[in-house]
Coordinates of C-alpha atoms and ligand atoms in Angstrom, one line a residue:
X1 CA 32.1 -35.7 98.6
X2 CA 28.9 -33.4 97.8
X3 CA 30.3 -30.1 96.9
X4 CA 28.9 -27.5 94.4
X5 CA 31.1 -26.4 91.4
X6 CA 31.7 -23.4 94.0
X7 CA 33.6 -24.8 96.3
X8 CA 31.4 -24.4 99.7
X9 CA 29.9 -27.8 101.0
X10 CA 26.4 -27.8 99.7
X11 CA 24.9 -28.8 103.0
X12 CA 26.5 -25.9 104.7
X13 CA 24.4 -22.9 105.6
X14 CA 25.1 -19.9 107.6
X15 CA 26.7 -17.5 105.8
X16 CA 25.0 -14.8 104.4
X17 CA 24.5 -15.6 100.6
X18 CA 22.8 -11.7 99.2
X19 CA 26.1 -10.7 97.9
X20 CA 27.3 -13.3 96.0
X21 CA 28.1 -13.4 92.7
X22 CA 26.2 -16.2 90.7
X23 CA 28.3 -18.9 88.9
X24 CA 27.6 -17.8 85.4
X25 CA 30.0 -18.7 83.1
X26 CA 28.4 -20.9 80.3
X27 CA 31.8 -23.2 80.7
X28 CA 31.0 -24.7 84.1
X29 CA 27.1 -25.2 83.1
X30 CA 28.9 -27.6 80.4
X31 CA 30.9 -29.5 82.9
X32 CA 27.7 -29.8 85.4
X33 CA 26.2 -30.8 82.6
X34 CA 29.0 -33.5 81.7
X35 CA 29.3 -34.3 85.4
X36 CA 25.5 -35.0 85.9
X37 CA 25.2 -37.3 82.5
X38 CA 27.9 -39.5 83.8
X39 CA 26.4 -40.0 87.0
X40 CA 23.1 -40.4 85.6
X41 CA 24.7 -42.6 82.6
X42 CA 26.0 -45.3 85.5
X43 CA 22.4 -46.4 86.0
X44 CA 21.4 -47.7 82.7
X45 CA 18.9 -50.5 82.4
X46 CA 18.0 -50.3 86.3
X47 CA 15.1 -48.5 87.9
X48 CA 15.9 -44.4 88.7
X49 CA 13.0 -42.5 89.9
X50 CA 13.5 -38.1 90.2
X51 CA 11.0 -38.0 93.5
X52 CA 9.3 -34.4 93.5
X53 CA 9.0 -33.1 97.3
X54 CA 5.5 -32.6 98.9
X55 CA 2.9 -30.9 97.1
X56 CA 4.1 -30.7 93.7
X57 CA 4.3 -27.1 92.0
X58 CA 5.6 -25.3 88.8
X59 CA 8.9 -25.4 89.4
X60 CA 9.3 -28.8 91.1
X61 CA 7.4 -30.4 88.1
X62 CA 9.5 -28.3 85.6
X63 CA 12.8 -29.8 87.3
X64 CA 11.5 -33.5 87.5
X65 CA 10.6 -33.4 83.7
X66 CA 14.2 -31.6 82.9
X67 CA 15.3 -34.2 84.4
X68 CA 13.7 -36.8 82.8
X69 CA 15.2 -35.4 79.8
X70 CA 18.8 -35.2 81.2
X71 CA 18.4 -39.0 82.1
X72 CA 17.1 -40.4 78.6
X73 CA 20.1 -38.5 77.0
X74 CA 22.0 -40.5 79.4
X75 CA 20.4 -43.8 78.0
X76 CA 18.7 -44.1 81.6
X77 CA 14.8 -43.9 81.6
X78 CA 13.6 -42.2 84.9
X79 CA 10.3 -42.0 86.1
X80 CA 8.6 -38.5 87.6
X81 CA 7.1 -39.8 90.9
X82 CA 5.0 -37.7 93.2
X83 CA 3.5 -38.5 96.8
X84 CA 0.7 -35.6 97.8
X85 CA -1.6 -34.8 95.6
X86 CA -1.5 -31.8 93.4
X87 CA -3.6 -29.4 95.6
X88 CA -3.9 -26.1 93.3
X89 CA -5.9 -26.0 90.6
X90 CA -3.3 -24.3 87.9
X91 CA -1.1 -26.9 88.7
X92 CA -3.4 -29.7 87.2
X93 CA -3.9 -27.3 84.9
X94 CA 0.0 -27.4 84.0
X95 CA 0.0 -31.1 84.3
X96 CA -2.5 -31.7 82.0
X97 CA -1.8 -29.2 79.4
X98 CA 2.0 -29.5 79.5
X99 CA 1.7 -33.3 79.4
X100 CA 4.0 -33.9 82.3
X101 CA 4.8 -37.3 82.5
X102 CA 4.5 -37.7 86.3
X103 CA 3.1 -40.7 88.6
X104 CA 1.7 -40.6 91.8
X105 CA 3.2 -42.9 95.1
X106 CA 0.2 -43.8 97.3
X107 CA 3.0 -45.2 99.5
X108 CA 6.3 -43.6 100.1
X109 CA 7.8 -47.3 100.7
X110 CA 6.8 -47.5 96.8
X111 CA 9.9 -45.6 96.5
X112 CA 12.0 -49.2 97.7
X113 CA 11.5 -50.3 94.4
X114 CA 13.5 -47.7 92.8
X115 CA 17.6 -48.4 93.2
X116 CA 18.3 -44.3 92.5
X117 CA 16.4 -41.7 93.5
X118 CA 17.2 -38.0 92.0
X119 CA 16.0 -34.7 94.2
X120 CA 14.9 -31.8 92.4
X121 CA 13.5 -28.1 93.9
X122 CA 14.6 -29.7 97.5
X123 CA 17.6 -31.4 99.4
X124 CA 16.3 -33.7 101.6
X125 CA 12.9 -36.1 101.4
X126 CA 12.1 -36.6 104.8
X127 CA 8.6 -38.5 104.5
X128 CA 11.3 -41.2 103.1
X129 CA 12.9 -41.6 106.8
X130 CA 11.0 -44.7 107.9
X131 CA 11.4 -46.3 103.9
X132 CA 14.6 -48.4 102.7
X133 CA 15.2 -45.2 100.4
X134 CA 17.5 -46.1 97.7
X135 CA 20.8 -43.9 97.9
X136 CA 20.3 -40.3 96.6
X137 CA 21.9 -39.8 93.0
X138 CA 21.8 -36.0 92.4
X139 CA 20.0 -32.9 94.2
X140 CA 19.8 -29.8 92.1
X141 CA 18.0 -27.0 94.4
X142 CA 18.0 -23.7 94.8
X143 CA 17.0 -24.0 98.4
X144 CA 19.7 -23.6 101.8
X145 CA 20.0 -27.1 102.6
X146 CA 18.6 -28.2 106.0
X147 CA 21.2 -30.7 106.3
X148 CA 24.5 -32.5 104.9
X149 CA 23.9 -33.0 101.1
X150 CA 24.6 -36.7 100.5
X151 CA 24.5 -37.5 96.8
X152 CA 27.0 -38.0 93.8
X153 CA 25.9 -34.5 92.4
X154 CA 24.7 -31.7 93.9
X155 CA 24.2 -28.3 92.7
X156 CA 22.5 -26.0 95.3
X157 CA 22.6 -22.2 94.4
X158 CA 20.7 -19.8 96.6
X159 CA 21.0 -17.2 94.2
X160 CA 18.7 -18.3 91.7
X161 CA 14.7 -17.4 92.2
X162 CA 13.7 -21.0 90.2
X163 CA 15.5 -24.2 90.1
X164 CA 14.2 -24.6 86.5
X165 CA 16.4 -21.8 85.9
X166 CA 19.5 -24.2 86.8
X167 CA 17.7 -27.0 84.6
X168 CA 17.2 -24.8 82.0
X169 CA 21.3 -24.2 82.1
X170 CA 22.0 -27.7 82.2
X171 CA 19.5 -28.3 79.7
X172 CA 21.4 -26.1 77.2
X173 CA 24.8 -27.1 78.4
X174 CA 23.9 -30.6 77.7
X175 CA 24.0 -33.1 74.8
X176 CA 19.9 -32.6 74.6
X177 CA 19.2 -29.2 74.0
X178 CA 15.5 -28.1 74.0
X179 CA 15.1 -27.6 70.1
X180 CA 12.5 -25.4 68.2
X181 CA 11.2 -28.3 66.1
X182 CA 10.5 -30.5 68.6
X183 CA 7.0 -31.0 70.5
X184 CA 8.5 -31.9 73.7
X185 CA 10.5 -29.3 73.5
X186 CA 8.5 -26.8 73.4
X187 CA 6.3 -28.3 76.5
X188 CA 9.0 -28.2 78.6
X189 CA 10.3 -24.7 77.7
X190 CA 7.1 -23.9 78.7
X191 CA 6.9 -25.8 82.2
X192 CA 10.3 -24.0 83.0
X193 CA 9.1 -20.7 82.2
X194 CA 6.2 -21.0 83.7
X195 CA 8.4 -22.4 87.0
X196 CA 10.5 -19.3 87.1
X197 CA 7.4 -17.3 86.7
X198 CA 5.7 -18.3 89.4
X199 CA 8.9 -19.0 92.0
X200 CA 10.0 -15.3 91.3
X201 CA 6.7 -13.6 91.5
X202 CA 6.3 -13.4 87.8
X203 CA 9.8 -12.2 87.2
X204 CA 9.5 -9.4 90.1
X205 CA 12.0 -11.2 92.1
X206 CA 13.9 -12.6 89.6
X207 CA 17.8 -13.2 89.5
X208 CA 19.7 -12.0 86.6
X209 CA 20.5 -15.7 85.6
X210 CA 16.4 -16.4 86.3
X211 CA 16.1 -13.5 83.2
X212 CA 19.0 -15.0 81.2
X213 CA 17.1 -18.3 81.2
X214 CA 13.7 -16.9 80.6
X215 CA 15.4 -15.2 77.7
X216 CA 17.4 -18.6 76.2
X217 CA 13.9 -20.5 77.0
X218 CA 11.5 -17.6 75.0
X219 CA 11.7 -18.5 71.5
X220 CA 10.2 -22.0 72.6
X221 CA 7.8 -21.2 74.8
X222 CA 4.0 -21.1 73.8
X223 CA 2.8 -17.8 74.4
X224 CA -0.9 -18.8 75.0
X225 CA -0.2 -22.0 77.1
X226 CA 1.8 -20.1 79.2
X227 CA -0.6 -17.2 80.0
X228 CA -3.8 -19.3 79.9
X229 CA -1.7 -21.2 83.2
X230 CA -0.5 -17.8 84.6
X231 CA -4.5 -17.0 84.6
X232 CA -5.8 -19.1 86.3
X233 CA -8.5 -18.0 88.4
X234 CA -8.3 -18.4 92.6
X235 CA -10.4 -21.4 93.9
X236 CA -13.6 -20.6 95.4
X237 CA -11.8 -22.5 98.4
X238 CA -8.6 -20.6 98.4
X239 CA -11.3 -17.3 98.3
X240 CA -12.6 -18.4 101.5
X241 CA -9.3 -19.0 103.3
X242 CA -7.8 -15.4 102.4
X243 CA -11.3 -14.1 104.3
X244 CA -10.6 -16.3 106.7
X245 CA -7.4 -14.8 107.0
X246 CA -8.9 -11.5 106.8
X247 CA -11.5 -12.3 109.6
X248 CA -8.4 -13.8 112.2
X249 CA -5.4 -11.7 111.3
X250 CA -3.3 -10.1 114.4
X251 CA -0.6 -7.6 113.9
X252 CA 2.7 -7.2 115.7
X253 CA 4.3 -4.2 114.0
X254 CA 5.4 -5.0 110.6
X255 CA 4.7 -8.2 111.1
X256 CA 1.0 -10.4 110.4
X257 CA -0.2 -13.2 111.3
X258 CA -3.5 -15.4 111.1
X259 CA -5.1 -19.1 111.9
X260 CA -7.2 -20.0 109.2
X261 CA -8.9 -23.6 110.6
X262 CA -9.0 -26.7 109.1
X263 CA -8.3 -27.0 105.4
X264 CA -8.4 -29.8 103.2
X265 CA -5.3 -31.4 101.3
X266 CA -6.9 -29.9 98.1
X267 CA -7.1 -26.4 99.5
X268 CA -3.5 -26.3 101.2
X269 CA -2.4 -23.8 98.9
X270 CA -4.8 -21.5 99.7
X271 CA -2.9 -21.1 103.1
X272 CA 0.3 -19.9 100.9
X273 CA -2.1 -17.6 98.9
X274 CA -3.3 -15.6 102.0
X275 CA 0.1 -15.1 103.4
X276 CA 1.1 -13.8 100.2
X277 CA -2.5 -11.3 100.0
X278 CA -1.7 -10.2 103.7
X279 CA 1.5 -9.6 102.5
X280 CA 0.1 -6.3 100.6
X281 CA -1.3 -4.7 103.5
X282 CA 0.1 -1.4 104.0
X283 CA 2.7 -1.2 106.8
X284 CA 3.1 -5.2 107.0
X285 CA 6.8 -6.9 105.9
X286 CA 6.2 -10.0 107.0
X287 CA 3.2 -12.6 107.5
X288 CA 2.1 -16.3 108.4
X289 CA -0.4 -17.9 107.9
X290 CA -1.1 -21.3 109.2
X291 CA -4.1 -24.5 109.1
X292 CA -4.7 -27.7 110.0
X293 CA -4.3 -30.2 106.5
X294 CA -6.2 -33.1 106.0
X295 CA -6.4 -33.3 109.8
X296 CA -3.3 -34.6 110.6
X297 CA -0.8 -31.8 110.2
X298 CA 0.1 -28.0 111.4
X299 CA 0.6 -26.7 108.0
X300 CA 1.9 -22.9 107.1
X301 CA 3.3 -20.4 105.4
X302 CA 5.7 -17.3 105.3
X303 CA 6.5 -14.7 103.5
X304 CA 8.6 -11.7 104.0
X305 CA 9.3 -8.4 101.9
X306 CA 12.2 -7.9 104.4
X307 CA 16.1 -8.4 103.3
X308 CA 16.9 -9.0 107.0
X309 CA 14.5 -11.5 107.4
X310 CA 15.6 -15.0 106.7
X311 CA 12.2 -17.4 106.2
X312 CA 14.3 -20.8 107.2
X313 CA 16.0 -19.2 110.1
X314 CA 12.9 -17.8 111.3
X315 CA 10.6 -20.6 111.5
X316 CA 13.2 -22.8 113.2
X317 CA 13.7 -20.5 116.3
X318 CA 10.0 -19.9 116.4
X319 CA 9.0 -23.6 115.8
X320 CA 12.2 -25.6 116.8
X321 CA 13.5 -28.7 115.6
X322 CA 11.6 -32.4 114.9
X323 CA 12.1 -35.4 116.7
X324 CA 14.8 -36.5 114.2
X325 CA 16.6 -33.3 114.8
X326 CA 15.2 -31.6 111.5
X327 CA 13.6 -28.6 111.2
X328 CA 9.8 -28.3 110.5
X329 CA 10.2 -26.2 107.3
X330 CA 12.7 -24.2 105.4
X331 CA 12.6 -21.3 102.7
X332 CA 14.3 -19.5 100.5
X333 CA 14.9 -15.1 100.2
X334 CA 11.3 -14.2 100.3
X335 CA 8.9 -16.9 101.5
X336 CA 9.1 -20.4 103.5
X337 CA 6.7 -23.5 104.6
X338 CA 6.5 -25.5 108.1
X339 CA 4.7 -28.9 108.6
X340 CA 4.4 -29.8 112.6
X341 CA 2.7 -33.6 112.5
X342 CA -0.3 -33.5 115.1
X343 CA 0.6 -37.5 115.6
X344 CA -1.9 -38.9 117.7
X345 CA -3.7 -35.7 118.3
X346 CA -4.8 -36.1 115.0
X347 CA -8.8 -37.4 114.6
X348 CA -9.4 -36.8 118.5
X349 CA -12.7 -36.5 119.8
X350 CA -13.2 -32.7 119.9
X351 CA -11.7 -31.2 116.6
X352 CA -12.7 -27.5 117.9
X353 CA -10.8 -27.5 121.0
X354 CA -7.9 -29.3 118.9
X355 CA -8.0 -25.8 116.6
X356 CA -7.9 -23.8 119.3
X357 CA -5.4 -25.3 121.7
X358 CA -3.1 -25.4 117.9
X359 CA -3.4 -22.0 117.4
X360 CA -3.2 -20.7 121.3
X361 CA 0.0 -22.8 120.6
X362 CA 1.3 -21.7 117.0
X363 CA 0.4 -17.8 117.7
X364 CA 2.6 -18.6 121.3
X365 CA 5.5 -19.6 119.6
X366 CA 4.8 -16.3 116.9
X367 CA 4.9 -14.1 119.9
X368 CA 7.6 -15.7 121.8
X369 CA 10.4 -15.4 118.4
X370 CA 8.9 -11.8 118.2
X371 CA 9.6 -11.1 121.6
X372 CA 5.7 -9.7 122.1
X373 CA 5.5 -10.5 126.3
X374 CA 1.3 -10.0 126.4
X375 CA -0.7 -11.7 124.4
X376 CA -3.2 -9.2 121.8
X377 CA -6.1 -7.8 122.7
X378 CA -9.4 -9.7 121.3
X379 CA -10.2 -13.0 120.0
X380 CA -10.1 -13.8 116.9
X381 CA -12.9 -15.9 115.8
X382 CA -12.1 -19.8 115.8
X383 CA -12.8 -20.8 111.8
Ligands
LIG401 MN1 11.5 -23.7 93.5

């Protein structure tokens, strides 16, 4: 039922995706396009939300607003709804500036209300497991799907670095293109530029078809919005966890790794930030770092410079599977994200032995998928 315009499931994993040629011709962006409107178009007058997955960033807020658009040219109105905060600073900054029209869930059974929910940036939602989630209308990611894609369209393509570069097709394939003279326009052409950007390491990672887009997007995009966000300076907090990084990192060969305490929702991103900055140490391909968030989750992140590393794979032979039989995270070519729920061992009575039995447990599991039999030499300090 769910298959990409390609012709592979677009739940199904597995095979190796680096030499694939990407879908490019403009005539099947046209008949996504076409394919996605008359889905979308079958749920006018009733309630369709486009839910952005966990902490919302560039690229997932791009999407949900492309979306938006998609929708209205439908003649279906579809609200942007979000459930964690926005943590990183230049992300306000984007929502604020941009004028994304998004809305924030304090309850994910909020999402009951809604009788269509459209995925962007991700396949699955699984903080909607315990809800009476509506049925899933589209998914367009750029992500390997964790599991079986169930939705009336689906475009996943790994080969892309953004999934606002696959917006940005549809958006020009579409009956709505962005157009010069008009405000929102130019907003959004900037909130998808500025998504590629910062999924494809300002363009350094960046597909052909992530450069064709940024190319079609560039005559509306405003040149100072779009650098002032790319500017932003790193949070005095998100300082503080790369030196906490610093101060705990271990090294198995290529690869690094580093607890960094307890970090607040607000500051998870900081967490991504210092496996990205121990990323640049000389001799290192590959690096996670990890945190307890908000006090109630095992939060990290990875990021490799290796081709034979695959993020997703990784993390679930290190980490496992969840009780429901998912895994913990996922990822993409370069870089990937696990939450493990501490549950009830969240808000015990002695947070610093909680730390240090969490990452005793999390630099285990490291060891164990890298096949490292002694544990290092020296402690690092407990942050
Ligand atoms: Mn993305």
């Amino acid at each position: 039922m769910s298959t990409s315009e390609e012709g592979r499931p677009a739940g199904g994993g597995g095979q190796g995706d680096e030499g694939r040629e990407a879908p490019a011709a403009p005539a099947s962006d046209a008949a996504r396009a076409r394919e996605l409107l008359e889905v979308l178009s079958g749920y006018r007058g009733r309630r369709l939300a486009v839910v952005i997955r966990g902490f919302p960033d560039p690229d997932s807020l791009a999407c949900a607003w492309a979306h938006q658009r998609l929708a209205r040219a439908a003649g279906t109105s579809c609200e942007i709804v979000h459930f964690d905060a926005i943590s990183r600073p230049e992300n306000r900054a984007m929502v604020k500036a941009l004028e994304v029209p998004i809305s924030r869930l304090s309850d994910p059974r909020g999402v009951e209300d809604f009788e269509g929910l459209c995925m962007v940036d991700a396949s699955a939602l699984p903080l909607l497991t315990r809800t009476r989630a509506p049925p899933c209308v589209s998914v367009v990611d750029h992500h390997r799907a964790s599991s079986k894609v169930d939705a009336r369209f689906a475009w996943i393509d790994e080969s892309v670095g953004a999934a606002s570069t696959l917006y940005a097709r549809l958006l020009a394939a579409g009956p709505a293109p962005l157009r010069e003279d008009e405000d929102e326009s130019r907003r959004l052409a900037t909130a998808l530029a500025y998504g590629i950007r910062t999924d494809t390491d300002d363009l350094l990672t960046a597909s052909r078809e992530d450069l064709l887009a940024m190319a079609d997007l560039a005559p509306l995009v405003d040149p100072d919005l779009l650098g002032m966000l790319s500017d932003q300076a790193v949070s005095a907090a998100a300082m503080d966890i790369i030196r906490r990084a610093l101060a705990a990192v271990r090294i198995e060969g290529t690869f690094a790794y580093a607890g960094v305490g307890y970090v607040r929702t607000e500051d998870r991103d900081g967490i991504g930030l210092a496996a990205d900055f121990l990323l640049r140490r000389e001799g290192i391909d590959t690096t996670l770092v990890f945190g307890i968030v908000s006090g109630t989750f095992i939060d990290g992140s990875f990021r490799t410079s290796s081709p034979t590393v695959d993020p997703g794979a990784w993390l679930k032979e290190a980490f496992g599977n969840d009780p429901a039989g998912g895994p913990y995270g996922g990822g993409r070519k370069h870089k990937g994200g696990f939450q493990i729920p501490l549950a009830a061992f969240a808000g015990g009575p002695d947070p610093e032995m909680l730390w240090e039995l969490t990452r005793r447990t999390v630099e285990f599991r490291i060891r164990q998928r890298l096949g490292v039999d002694a544990p290092p030499q020296g402690g690092a300090p407990a942050a």
